Amino acid sequence: DTGVSQDPRHKITKRGQNVTFRCDPISEHNRLYWYRQTLGQGPEFLTYFQNEAQLEKSRLLSDRFSAERPKGSFSTLEIQRTEQGDSAMYLCASRHRDSVPHNEQFFGPGTRLTVL
Amino acid sequence: AQSVTQLGSHVSVSEGALVLLRCNYSSSVPPYLFWYVQYPNQGLQLLLKYTSAATLVKGINGFEAEFKKSETSFHLTKPSAHMSDAAEYFCAVTASWFGNEKLTFGTGTRLTIIP
């Protein structure tokens, strides 16, 4: 168990550019989650996958955001035409295939995005 | 719908003193409740969770929390603070029904330990 990994850890971009983040969940975790955490706030749910299927999306996920998990393993989160308001920490989490809601979500270290 | 309110965005305690971090929840269905800790530039680590099995829950690093339905509270305590406890703490809630996947977090409490 090597934990949830995210890449890159930091990303600085100019407004209007596209960025893509990657998340590798713990192996055999079929549930994968993306959260956004802005300064001074708690994480906010963005979306979640069960295997390769994206089953829920938050209203926070505007049409500039897209997430994929093509083979049910790693996931990518892309932000198009970045805005300064997109600056945040993007956290990925995964959970074991057991569907009980109280099972722990394991979080990665996050990708910190700064939009200039 | 679920929500969490953490009272006190910053809490300072002396080393060796009692730590008390407050969390109140709102949920239309029986909740599951969690406390997570976040160290600088790191992800979140689970401290403990309430899943209806017992109202007093013990977690890692000497932390515990008590679920009080009448007060809709799930406050986090530790009898004696250590310098290593300095971090940000988040309370989170999820609904206890099959198919629910979303964690709803509070805004966090930054704990500072005074030597």
mmCIF file of N, CA, C and O in Angstrom, chain B residues 5-104:
data_model
loop_
_atom_site.group_PDB
_atom_site.id
_atom_site.type_symbol
_atom_site.label_atom_id
_atom_site.label_comp_id
_atom_site.label_asym_id
_atom_site.label_seq_id
_atom_site.Cartn_x
_atom_site.Cartn_y
_atom_site.Cartn_z
ATOM 1 N N THR B 5 -20.396 22.716 11.202
ATOM 2 C CA THR B 5 -19.905 24.004 11.687
ATOM 3 C C THR B 5 -18.809 23.758 12.709
ATOM 4 O O THR B 5 -19.022 23.055 13.693
ATOM 5 N N GLN B 6 -17.635 24.324 12.451
ATOM 6 C CA GLN B 6 -16.550 24.242 13.412
ATOM 7 C C GLN B 6 -16.385 25.611 14.066
ATOM 8 O O GLN B 6 -16.116 26.602 13.368
ATOM 9 N N LEU B 7 -16.591 25.653 15.359
ATOM 10 C CA LEU B 7 -16.495 26.908 16.096
ATOM 11 C C LEU B 7 -15.047 27.183 16.454
ATOM 12 O O LEU B 7 -14.408 26.380 17.121
ATOM 13 N N GLY B 8 -14.561 28.336 16.027
ATOM 14 C CA GLY B 8 -13.175 28.696 16.297
ATOM 15 C C GLY B 8 -12.275 28.286 15.168
ATOM 16 O O GLY B 8 -11.939 27.109 15.029
ATOM 17 N N SER B 9 -11.868 29.241 14.354
ATOM 18 C CA SER B 9 -10.973 28.910 13.245
ATOM 19 C C SER B 9 -9.528 28.733 13.744
ATOM 20 O O SER B 9 -8.723 28.103 13.060
ATOM 21 N N HIS B 10 -9.234 29.321 14.894
ATOM 22 C CA HIS B 10 -7.907 29.185 15.496
ATOM 23 C C HIS B 10 -8.065 28.881 16.978
ATOM 24 O O HIS B 10 -8.832 29.557 17.673
ATOM 25 N N VAL B 11 -7.330 27.879 17.441
ATOM 26 C CA VAL B 11 -7.312 27.532 18.858
ATOM 27 C C VAL B 11 -5.860 27.385 19.280
ATOM 28 O O VAL B 11 -5.072 26.734 18.590
ATOM 29 N N SER B 12 -5.523 28.019 20.399
ATOM 30 C CA SER B 12 -4.171 27.897 20.960
ATOM 31 C C SER B 12 -4.253 27.300 22.349
ATOM 32 O O SER B 12 -5.079 27.732 23.160
ATOM 33 N N VAL B 13 -3.417 26.318 22.602
ATOM 34 C CA VAL B 13 -3.347 25.716 23.931
ATOM 35 C C VAL B 13 -1.883 25.538 24.302
ATOM 36 O O VAL B 13 -1.012 25.399 23.438
ATOM 37 N N SER B 14 -1.632 25.488 25.590
ATOM 38 C CA SER B 14 -0.279 25.247 26.061
ATOM 39 C C SER B 14 0.048 23.762 25.991
ATOM 40 O O SER B 14 -0.847 22.912 26.103
ATOM 41 N N GLU B 15 1.302 23.463 25.787
ATOM 42 C CA GLU B 15 1.739 22.075 25.786
ATOM 43 C C GLU B 15 1.355 21.436 27.117
ATOM 44 O O GLU B 15 1.574 22.006 28.192
ATOM 45 N N GLY B 16 0.725 20.249 27.028
ATOM 46 C CA GLY B 16 0.268 19.555 28.233
ATOM 47 C C GLY B 16 -1.148 19.881 28.645
ATOM 48 O O GLY B 16 -1.722 19.193 29.496
ATOM 49 N N ALA B 17 -1.743 20.905 28.049
ATOM 50 C CA ALA B 17 -3.113 21.295 28.388
ATOM 51 C C ALA B 17 -4.120 20.506 27.564
ATOM 52 O O ALA B 17 -3.791 19.867 26.557
ATOM 53 N N LEU B 18 -5.384 20.598 27.997
ATOM 54 C CA LEU B 18 -6.474 19.921 27.295
ATOM 55 C C LEU B 18 -6.727 20.576 25.930
ATOM 56 O O LEU B 18 -6.758 21.796 25.806
ATOM 57 N N VAL B 19 -6.919 19.728 24.930
ATOM 58 C CA VAL B 19 -7.318 20.213 23.611
ATOM 59 C C VAL B 19 -8.808 19.950 23.431
ATOM 60 O O VAL B 19 -9.278 18.829 23.679
ATOM 61 N N LEU B 20 -9.566 20.964 23.023
ATOM 62 C CA LEU B 20 -10.988 20.820 22.729
ATOM 63 C C LEU B 20 -11.273 21.562 21.435
ATOM 64 O O LEU B 20 -11.153 22.780 21.370
ATOM 65 N N LEU B 21 -11.650 20.812 20.408
ATOM 66 C CA LEU B 21 -12.027 21.402 19.124
ATOM 67 C C LEU B 21 -13.492 21.070 18.883
ATOM 68 O O LEU B 21 -13.890 19.916 18.954
ATOM 69 N N ARG B 22 -14.276 22.106 18.568
ATOM 70 C CA ARG B 22 -15.729 21.946 18.520
ATOM 71 C C ARG B 22 -16.245 21.705 17.116
ATOM 72 O O ARG B 22 -15.771 22.322 16.151
ATOM 73 N N CYS B 23 -17.234 20.816 17.035
ATOM 74 C CA CYS B 23 -17.879 20.506 15.758
ATOM 75 C C CYS B 23 -19.357 20.261 16.014
ATOM 76 O O CYS B 23 -19.719 19.435 16.856
ATOM 77 N N ASN B 24 -20.196 20.985 15.315
ATOM 78 C CA ASN B 24 -21.633 20.733 15.326
ATOM 79 C C ASN B 24 -22.078 20.382 13.913
ATOM 80 O O ASN B 24 -21.597 20.961 12.943
ATOM 81 N N TYR B 25 -22.992 19.466 13.818
ATOM 82 C CA TYR B 25 -23.411 18.983 12.504
ATOM 83 C C TYR B 25 -24.904 19.191 12.310
ATOM 84 O O TYR B 25 -25.670 19.368 13.258
ATOM 85 N N SER B 26 -25.288 19.145 11.053
ATOM 86 C CA SER B 26 -26.695 19.144 10.689
ATOM 87 C C SER B 26 -26.880 18.061 9.636
ATOM 88 O O SER B 26 -26.111 17.991 8.670
ATOM 89 N N SER B 27 -27.864 17.200 9.854
ATOM 90 C CA SER B 27 -28.083 16.119 8.899
ATOM 91 C C SER B 27 -29.546 15.693 8.946
ATOM 92 O O SER B 27 -30.108 15.532 10.023
ATOM 93 N N SER B 28 -30.132 15.484 7.797
ATOM 94 C CA SER B 28 -31.530 15.076 7.715
ATOM 95 C C SER B 28 -31.700 13.574 7.919
ATOM 96 O O SER B 28 -32.821 13.085 8.074
ATOM 97 N N VAL B 29 -30.598 12.848 7.913
ATOM 98 C CA VAL B 29 -30.606 11.407 8.158
ATOM 99 C C VAL B 29 -29.504 11.104 9.157
ATOM 100 O O VAL B 29 -28.629 11.944 9.401
ATOM 101 N N PRO B 30 -29.530 9.918 9.761
ATOM 102 C CA PRO B 30 -28.448 9.586 10.701
ATOM 103 C C PRO B 30 -27.093 9.768 10.047
ATOM 104 O O PRO B 30 -26.863 9.294 8.935
ATOM 105 N N PRO B 31 -26.182 10.474 10.734
ATOM 106 C CA PRO B 31 -24.904 10.799 10.103
ATOM 107 C C PRO B 31 -23.794 9.830 10.468
ATOM 108 O O PRO B 31 -23.849 9.135 11.479
ATOM 109 N N TYR B 32 -22.787 9.808 9.624
ATOM 110 C CA TYR B 32 -21.479 9.321 10.011
ATOM 111 C C TYR B 32 -20.590 10.552 10.124
ATOM 112 O O TYR B 32 -20.670 11.457 9.291
ATOM 113 N N LEU B 33 -19.744 10.594 11.139
ATOM 114 C CA LEU B 33 -18.934 11.776 11.405
ATOM 115 C C LEU B 33 -17.464 11.408 11.483
ATOM 116 O O LEU B 33 -17.106 10.331 11.964
ATOM 117 N N PHE B 34 -16.624 12.319 11.039
ATOM 118 C CA PHE B 34 -15.191 12.072 10.939
ATOM 119 C C PHE B 34 -14.419 13.298 11.430
ATOM 120 O O PHE B 34 -14.891 14.431 11.304
ATOM 121 N N TRP B 35 -13.239 13.031 11.973
ATOM 122 C CA TRP B 35 -12.252 14.085 12.188
ATOM 123 C C TRP B 35 -11.005 13.714 11.392
ATOM 124 O O TRP B 35 -10.490 12.602 11.499
ATOM 125 N N TYR B 36 -10.547 14.700 10.590
ATOM 126 C CA TYR B 36 -9.320 14.555 9.826
ATOM 127 C C TYR B 36 -8.318 15.601 10.305
ATOM 128 O O TYR B 36 -8.700 16.699 10.723
ATOM 129 N N VAL B 37 -7.028 15.287 10.174
ATOM 130 C CA VAL B 37 -5.960 16.236 10.474
ATOM 131 C C VAL B 37 -5.150 16.485 9.200
ATOM 132 O O VAL B 37 -4.963 15.570 8.393
ATOM 133 N N GLN B 38 -4.734 17.735 9.032
ATOM 134 C CA GLN B 38 -3.930 18.095 7.863
ATOM 135 C C GLN B 38 -2.702 18.858 8.323
ATOM 136 O O GLN B 38 -2.811 19.935 8.911
ATOM 137 N N TYR B 39 -1.524 18.306 8.022
ATOM 138 C CA TYR B 39 -0.268 18.996 8.290
ATOM 139 C C TYR B 39 0.099 19.826 7.071
ATOM 140 O O TYR B 39 -0.354 19.533 5.960
ATOM 141 N N PRO B 40 0.907 20.838 7.221
ATOM 142 C CA PRO B 40 1.228 21.735 6.105
ATOM 143 C C PRO B 40 1.688 20.988 4.856
ATOM 144 O O PRO B 40 2.527 20.083 4.935
ATOM 145 N N ASN B 41 1.102 21.362 3.736
ATOM 146 C CA ASN B 41 1.453 20.807 2.428
ATOM 147 C C ASN B 41 1.255 19.294 2.342
ATOM 148 O O ASN B 41 1.942 18.620 1.558
ATOM 149 N N GLN B 42 0.344 18.785 3.127
ATOM 150 C CA GLN B 42 0.035 17.365 3.067
ATOM 151 C C GLN B 42 -1.461 17.159 2.899
ATOM 152 O O GLN B 42 -2.257 18.076 3.088
ATOM 153 N N GLY B 43 -1.823 15.947 2.543
ATOM 154 C CA GLY B 43 -3.232 15.604 2.452
ATOM 155 C C GLY B 43 -3.830 15.382 3.822
ATOM 156 O O GLY B 43 -3.195 15.620 4.845
ATOM 157 N N LEU B 44 -5.068 14.930 3.853
ATOM 158 C CA LEU B 44 -5.786 14.728 5.099
ATOM 159 C C LEU B 44 -5.596 13.303 5.604
ATOM 160 O O LEU B 44 -5.581 12.347 4.834
ATOM 161 N N GLN B 45 -5.466 13.177 6.926
ATOM 162 C CA GLN B 45 -5.314 11.877 7.565
ATOM 163 C C GLN B 45 -6.458 11.687 8.550
ATOM 164 O O GLN B 45 -6.763 12.589 9.344
ATOM 165 N N LEU B 46 -7.101 10.526 8.511
ATOM 166 C CA LEU B 46 -8.218 10.261 9.403
ATOM 167 C C LEU B 46 -7.735 10.077 10.838
ATOM 168 O O LEU B 46 -6.835 9.289 11.110
ATOM 169 N N LEU B 47 -8.358 10.830 11.753
ATOM 170 C CA LEU B 47 -8.078 10.675 13.180
ATOM 171 C C LEU B 47 -9.021 9.662 13.823
ATOM 172 O O LEU B 47 -8.596 8.800 14.585
ATOM 173 N N LEU B 48 -10.306 9.815 13.540
ATOM 174 C CA LEU B 48 -11.313 8.925 14.108
ATOM 175 C C LEU B 48 -12.628 9.117 13.362
ATOM 176 O O LEU B 48 -12.797 10.081 12.605
ATOM 177 N N LYS B 49 -13.567 8.178 13.617
ATOM 178 C CA LYS B 49 -14.861 8.273 12.959
ATOM 179 C C LYS B 49 -15.958 7.703 13.856
ATOM 180 O O LYS B 49 -15.726 6.793 14.657
ATOM 181 N N TYR B 50 -17.151 8.254 13.711
ATOM 182 C CA TYR B 50 -18.346 7.768 14.392
ATOM 183 C C TYR B 50 -19.225 7.086 13.362
ATOM 184 O O TYR B 50 -19.600 7.698 12.353
ATOM 185 N N THR B 51 -19.562 5.812 13.664
ATOM 186 C CA THR B 51 -20.378 5.060 12.714
ATOM 187 C C THR B 51 -21.588 4.427 13.392
ATOM 188 O O THR B 51 -22.114 3.437 12.924
ATOM 189 N N SER B 52 -22.004 4.960 14.523
ATOM 190 C CA SER B 52 -23.186 4.549 15.293
ATOM 191 C C SER B 52 -22.935 3.349 16.198
ATOM 192 O O SER B 52 -23.828 2.919 16.901
ATOM 193 N N ALA B 53 -21.732 2.795 16.188
ATOM 194 C CA ALA B 53 -21.456 1.636 17.037
ATOM 195 C C ALA B 53 -21.272 2.054 18.499
ATOM 196 O O ALA B 53 -21.725 1.359 19.416
ATOM 197 N N ALA B 54 -20.632 3.176 18.727
ATOM 198 C CA ALA B 54 -20.385 3.648 20.095
ATOM 199 C C ALA B 54 -20.318 5.165 20.048
ATOM 200 O O ALA B 54 -19.768 5.738 19.104
ATOM 201 N N THR B 55 -20.847 5.821 21.066
ATOM 202 C CA THR B 55 -20.885 7.286 21.036
ATOM 203 C C THR B 55 -19.541 7.907 21.401
ATOM 204 O O THR B 55 -19.252 9.023 20.978
ATOM 205 N N LEU B 56 -18.722 7.210 22.177
ATOM 206 C CA LEU B 56 -17.378 7.703 22.496
ATOM 207 C C LEU B 56 -16.395 6.962 21.599
ATOM 208 O O LEU B 56 -16.278 5.739 21.668
ATOM 209 N N VAL B 57 -15.716 7.719 20.790
ATOM 210 C CA VAL B 57 -14.839 7.121 19.789
ATOM 211 C C VAL B 57 -13.392 7.504 20.077
ATOM 212 O O VAL B 57 -13.090 8.676 20.313
ATOM 213 N N LYS B 58 -12.527 6.512 20.087
ATOM 214 C CA LYS B 58 -11.098 6.771 20.299
ATOM 215 C C LYS B 58 -10.375 6.668 18.965
ATOM 216 O O LYS B 58 -10.666 5.787 18.143
ATOM 217 N N GLY B 59 -9.424 7.580 18.777
ATOM 218 C CA GLY B 59 -8.684 7.597 17.529
ATOM 219 C C GLY B 59 -7.190 7.495 17.737
ATOM 220 O O GLY B 59 -6.726 7.080 18.795
ATOM 221 N N ILE B 60 -6.474 7.915 16.722
ATOM 222 C CA ILE B 60 -5.022 7.859 16.795
ATOM 223 C C ILE B 60 -4.475 9.053 17.554
ATOM 224 O O ILE B 60 -5.166 10.059 17.743
ATOM 225 N N ASN B 61 -3.230 8.924 17.991
ATOM 226 C CA ASN B 61 -2.506 10.014 18.642
ATOM 227 C C ASN B 61 -3.177 10.516 19.918
ATOM 228 O O ASN B 61 -2.973 11.664 20.308
ATOM 229 N N GLY B 62 -3.969 9.678 20.569
ATOM 230 C CA GLY B 62 -4.580 10.041 21.837
ATOM 231 C C GLY B 62 -5.836 10.882 21.754
ATOM 232 O O GLY B 62 -6.354 11.343 22.773
ATOM 233 N N PHE B 63 -6.343 11.099 20.576
ATOM 234 C CA PHE B 63 -7.565 11.880 20.395
ATOM 235 C C PHE B 63 -8.809 11.015 20.592
ATOM 236 O O PHE B 63 -8.791 9.818 20.341
ATOM 237 N N GLU B 64 -9.866 11.644 21.048
ATOM 238 C CA GLU B 64 -11.163 10.983 21.123
ATOM 239 C C GLU B 64 -12.252 12.017 20.879
ATOM 240 O O GLU B 64 -12.025 13.224 20.941
ATOM 241 N N ALA B 65 -13.449 11.521 20.560
ATOM 242 C CA ALA B 65 -14.590 12.398 20.308
ATOM 243 C C ALA B 65 -15.852 11.707 20.789
ATOM 244 O O ALA B 65 -15.952 10.477 20.773
ATOM 245 N N GLU B 66 -16.808 12.509 21.215
ATOM 246 C CA GLU B 66 -18.073 11.965 21.702
ATOM 247 C C GLU B 66 -19.223 12.467 20.849
ATOM 248 O O GLU B 66 -19.387 13.689 20.666
ATOM 249 N N PHE B 67 -20.019 11.553 20.334
ATOM 250 C CA PHE B 67 -21.207 11.896 19.546
ATOM 251 C C PHE B 67 -22.357 12.172 20.511
ATOM 252 O O PHE B 67 -22.710 11.316 21.323
ATOM 253 N N LYS B 68 -22.926 13.366 20.433
ATOM 254 C CA LYS B 68 -24.073 13.728 21.267
ATOM 255 C C LYS B 68 -25.206 14.156 20.346
ATOM 256 O O LYS B 68 -25.225 15.283 19.833
ATOM 257 N N LYS B 69 -26.152 13.252 20.182
ATOM 258 C CA LYS B 69 -27.250 13.507 19.254
ATOM 259 C C LYS B 69 -28.099 14.687 19.716
ATOM 260 O O LYS B 69 -28.521 15.515 18.893
ATOM 261 N N SER B 70 -28.344 14.769 21.025
ATOM 262 C CA SER B 70 -29.204 15.838 21.539
ATOM 263 C C SER B 70 -28.601 17.217 21.297
ATOM 264 O O SER B 70 -29.323 18.202 21.177
ATOM 265 N N GLU B 71 -27.286 17.279 21.230
ATOM 266 C CA GLU B 71 -26.595 18.552 21.011
ATOM 267 C C GLU B 71 -26.098 18.680 19.573
ATOM 268 O O GLU B 71 -25.490 19.702 19.242
ATOM 269 N N THR B 72 -26.336 17.690 18.774
ATOM 270 C CA THR B 72 -25.808 17.602 17.390
ATOM 271 C C THR B 72 -24.336 17.994 17.361
ATOM 272 O O THR B 72 -23.902 18.816 16.556
ATOM 273 N N SER B 73 -23.564 17.394 18.269
ATOM 274 C CA SER B 73 -22.156 17.746 18.374
ATOM 275 C C SER B 73 -21.267 16.518 18.271
ATOM 276 O O SER B 73 -21.696 15.387 18.533
ATOM 277 N N PHE B 74 -20.030 16.772 17.902
ATOM 278 C CA PHE B 74 -19.006 15.723 17.793
ATOM 279 C C PHE B 74 -17.667 16.401 18.063
ATOM 280 O O PHE B 74 -16.823 16.534 17.197
ATOM 281 N N HIS B 75 -17.465 16.840 19.290
ATOM 282 C CA HIS B 75 -16.274 17.592 19.645
ATOM 283 C C HIS B 75 -15.070 16.666 19.819
ATOM 284 O O HIS B 75 -15.188 15.555 20.340
ATOM 285 N N LEU B 76 -13.914 17.168 19.440
ATOM 286 C CA LEU B 76 -12.655 16.412 19.491
ATOM 287 C C LEU B 76 -11.862 16.849 20.716
ATOM 288 O O LEU B 76 -11.722 18.055 20.952
ATOM 289 N N THR B 77 -11.346 15.888 21.470
ATOM 290 C CA THR B 77 -10.571 16.225 22.656
ATOM 291 C C THR B 77 -9.297 15.392 22.738
ATOM 292 O O THR B 77 -9.194 14.308 22.152
ATOM 293 N N LYS B 78 -8.341 15.948 23.474
ATOM 294 C CA LYS B 78 -7.114 15.229 23.820
ATOM 295 C C LYS B 78 -6.690 15.747 25.184
ATOM 296 O O LYS B 78 -6.608 16.956 25.378
ATOM 297 N N PRO B 79 -6.426 14.860 26.135
ATOM 298 C CA PRO B 79 -6.154 15.309 27.502
ATOM 299 C C PRO B 79 -4.913 16.190 27.634
ATOM 300 O O PRO B 79 -4.897 17.122 28.422
ATOM 301 N N SER B 80 -3.879 15.894 26.845
ATOM 302 C CA SER B 80 -2.607 16.588 27.026
ATOM 303 C C SER B 80 -1.988 16.878 25.663
ATOM 304 O O SER B 80 -1.606 15.951 24.942
ATOM 305 N N ALA B 81 -1.896 18.141 25.329
ATOM 306 C CA ALA B 81 -1.405 18.530 24.007
ATOM 307 C C ALA B 81 0.103 18.340 23.878
ATOM 308 O O ALA B 81 0.864 18.619 24.814
ATOM 309 N N HIS B 82 0.518 17.885 22.688
ATOM 310 C CA HIS B 82 1.934 17.792 22.347
ATOM 311 C C HIS B 82 2.232 18.776 21.231
ATOM 312 O O HIS B 82 1.340 19.154 20.459
ATOM 313 N N MET B 83 3.486 19.170 21.138
ATOM 314 C CA MET B 83 3.892 20.095 20.078
ATOM 315 C C MET B 83 3.539 19.532 18.707
ATOM 316 O O MET B 83 3.168 20.263 17.788
ATOM 317 N N SER B 84 3.632 18.212 18.561
ATOM 318 C CA SER B 84 3.366 17.574 17.272
ATOM 319 C C SER B 84 1.884 17.626 16.870
ATOM 320 O O SER B 84 1.540 17.251 15.752
ATOM 321 N N ASP B 85 1.014 18.067 17.785
ATOM 322 C CA ASP B 85 -0.410 18.170 17.457
ATOM 323 C C ASP B 85 -0.739 19.432 16.662
ATOM 324 O O ASP B 85 -1.868 19.589 16.189
ATOM 325 N N ALA B 86 0.212 20.315 16.526
ATOM 326 C CA ALA B 86 -0.026 21.555 15.781
ATOM 327 C C ALA B 86 -0.326 21.227 14.324
ATOM 328 O O ALA B 86 0.505 20.628 13.623
ATOM 329 N N ALA B 87 -1.517 21.566 13.882
ATOM 330 C CA ALA B 87 -1.981 21.216 12.531
ATOM 331 C C ALA B 87 -3.358 21.839 12.340
ATOM 332 O O ALA B 87 -3.864 22.546 13.202
ATOM 333 N N GLU B 88 -3.961 21.548 11.194
ATOM 334 C CA GLU B 88 -5.345 21.969 10.946
ATOM 335 C C GLU B 88 -6.241 20.742 11.045
ATOM 336 O O GLU B 88 -5.899 19.666 10.544
ATOM 337 N N TYR B 89 -7.363 20.927 11.694
ATOM 338 C CA TYR B 89 -8.283 19.829 11.956
ATOM 339 C C TYR B 89 -9.630 20.104 11.293
ATOM 340 O O TYR B 89 -10.174 21.204 11.405
ATOM 341 N N PHE B 90 -10.141 19.082 10.612
ATOM 342 C CA PHE B 90 -11.403 19.212 9.896
ATOM 343 C C PHE B 90 -12.390 18.171 10.387
ATOM 344 O O PHE B 90 -12.069 16.986 10.468
ATOM 345 N N CYS B 91 -13.588 18.628 10.667
ATOM 346 C CA CYS B 91 -14.708 17.748 10.963
ATOM 347 C C CYS B 91 -15.480 17.530 9.667
ATOM 348 O O CYS B 91 -15.593 18.462 8.847
ATOM 349 N N ALA B 92 -15.978 16.328 9.447
ATOM 350 C CA ALA B 92 -16.709 16.042 8.217
ATOM 351 C C ALA B 92 -17.892 15.135 8.522
ATOM 352 O O ALA B 92 -17.877 14.365 9.480
ATOM 353 N N VAL B 93 -18.903 15.223 7.678
ATOM 354 C CA VAL B 93 -20.120 14.434 7.854
ATOM 355 C C VAL B 93 -20.499 13.783 6.532
ATOM 356 O O VAL B 93 -20.234 14.316 5.453
ATOM 357 N N THR B 94 -21.072 12.605 6.622
ATOM 358 C CA THR B 94 -21.665 11.971 5.466
ATOM 359 C C THR B 94 -22.944 11.285 5.915
ATOM 360 O O THR B 94 -23.103 10.959 7.088
ATOM 361 N N ALA B 95 -23.853 11.096 4.996
ATOM 362 C CA ALA B 95 -25.128 10.471 5.331
ATOM 363 C C ALA B 95 -24.979 8.959 5.317
ATOM 364 O O ALA B 95 -24.277 8.400 4.478
ATOM 365 N N SER B 96 -25.681 8.328 6.225
ATOM 366 C CA SER B 96 -25.502 6.884 6.410
ATOM 367 C C SER B 96 -26.465 6.078 5.552
ATOM 368 O O SER B 96 -27.173 5.214 6.037
ATOM 369 N N TRP B 97 -26.526 6.383 4.265
ATOM 370 C CA TRP B 97 -27.361 5.546 3.407
ATOM 371 C C TRP B 97 -26.548 5.026 2.245
ATOM 372 O O TRP B 97 -25.593 5.672 1.790
ATOM 373 N N PHE B 98 -26.933 3.829 1.787
ATOM 374 C CA PHE B 98 -26.215 3.153 0.725
ATOM 375 C C PHE B 98 -26.185 4.026 -0.522
ATOM 376 O O PHE B 98 -27.175 4.590 -0.929
ATOM 377 N N GLY B 99 -25.006 4.137 -1.090
ATOM 378 C CA GLY B 99 -24.851 4.913 -2.313
ATOM 379 C C GLY B 99 -24.373 6.320 -2.081
ATOM 380 O O GLY B 99 -23.948 7.002 -3.013
ATOM 381 N N ASN B 100 -24.419 6.783 -0.842
ATOM 382 C CA ASN B 100 -23.904 8.118 -0.571
ATOM 383 C C ASN B 100 -22.387 8.089 -0.570
ATOM 384 O O ASN B 100 -21.780 7.185 -0.003
ATOM 385 N N GLU B 101 -21.764 9.031 -1.212
ATOM 386 C CA GLU B 101 -20.316 9.015 -1.352
ATOM 387 C C GLU B 101 -19.639 10.304 -0.897
ATOM 388 O O GLU B 101 -18.446 10.342 -0.750
ATOM 389 N N LYS B 102 -20.412 11.350 -0.710
ATOM 390 C CA LYS B 102 -19.812 12.665 -0.527
ATOM 391 C C LYS B 102 -19.526 12.967 0.929
ATOM 392 O O LYS B 102 -20.381 12.775 1.792
ATOM 393 N N LEU B 103 -18.315 13.437 1.217
ATOM 394 C CA LEU B 103 -17.978 13.986 2.520
ATOM 395 C C LEU B 103 -18.187 15.495 2.479
ATOM 396 O O LEU B 103 -17.744 16.151 1.538
ATOM 397 N N THR B 104 -18.835 16.028 3.497
ATOM 398 C CA THR B 104 -18.989 17.478 3.633
ATOM 399 C C THR B 104 -18.150 17.923 4.821
ATOM 400 O O THR B 104 -18.363 17.452 5.945
#
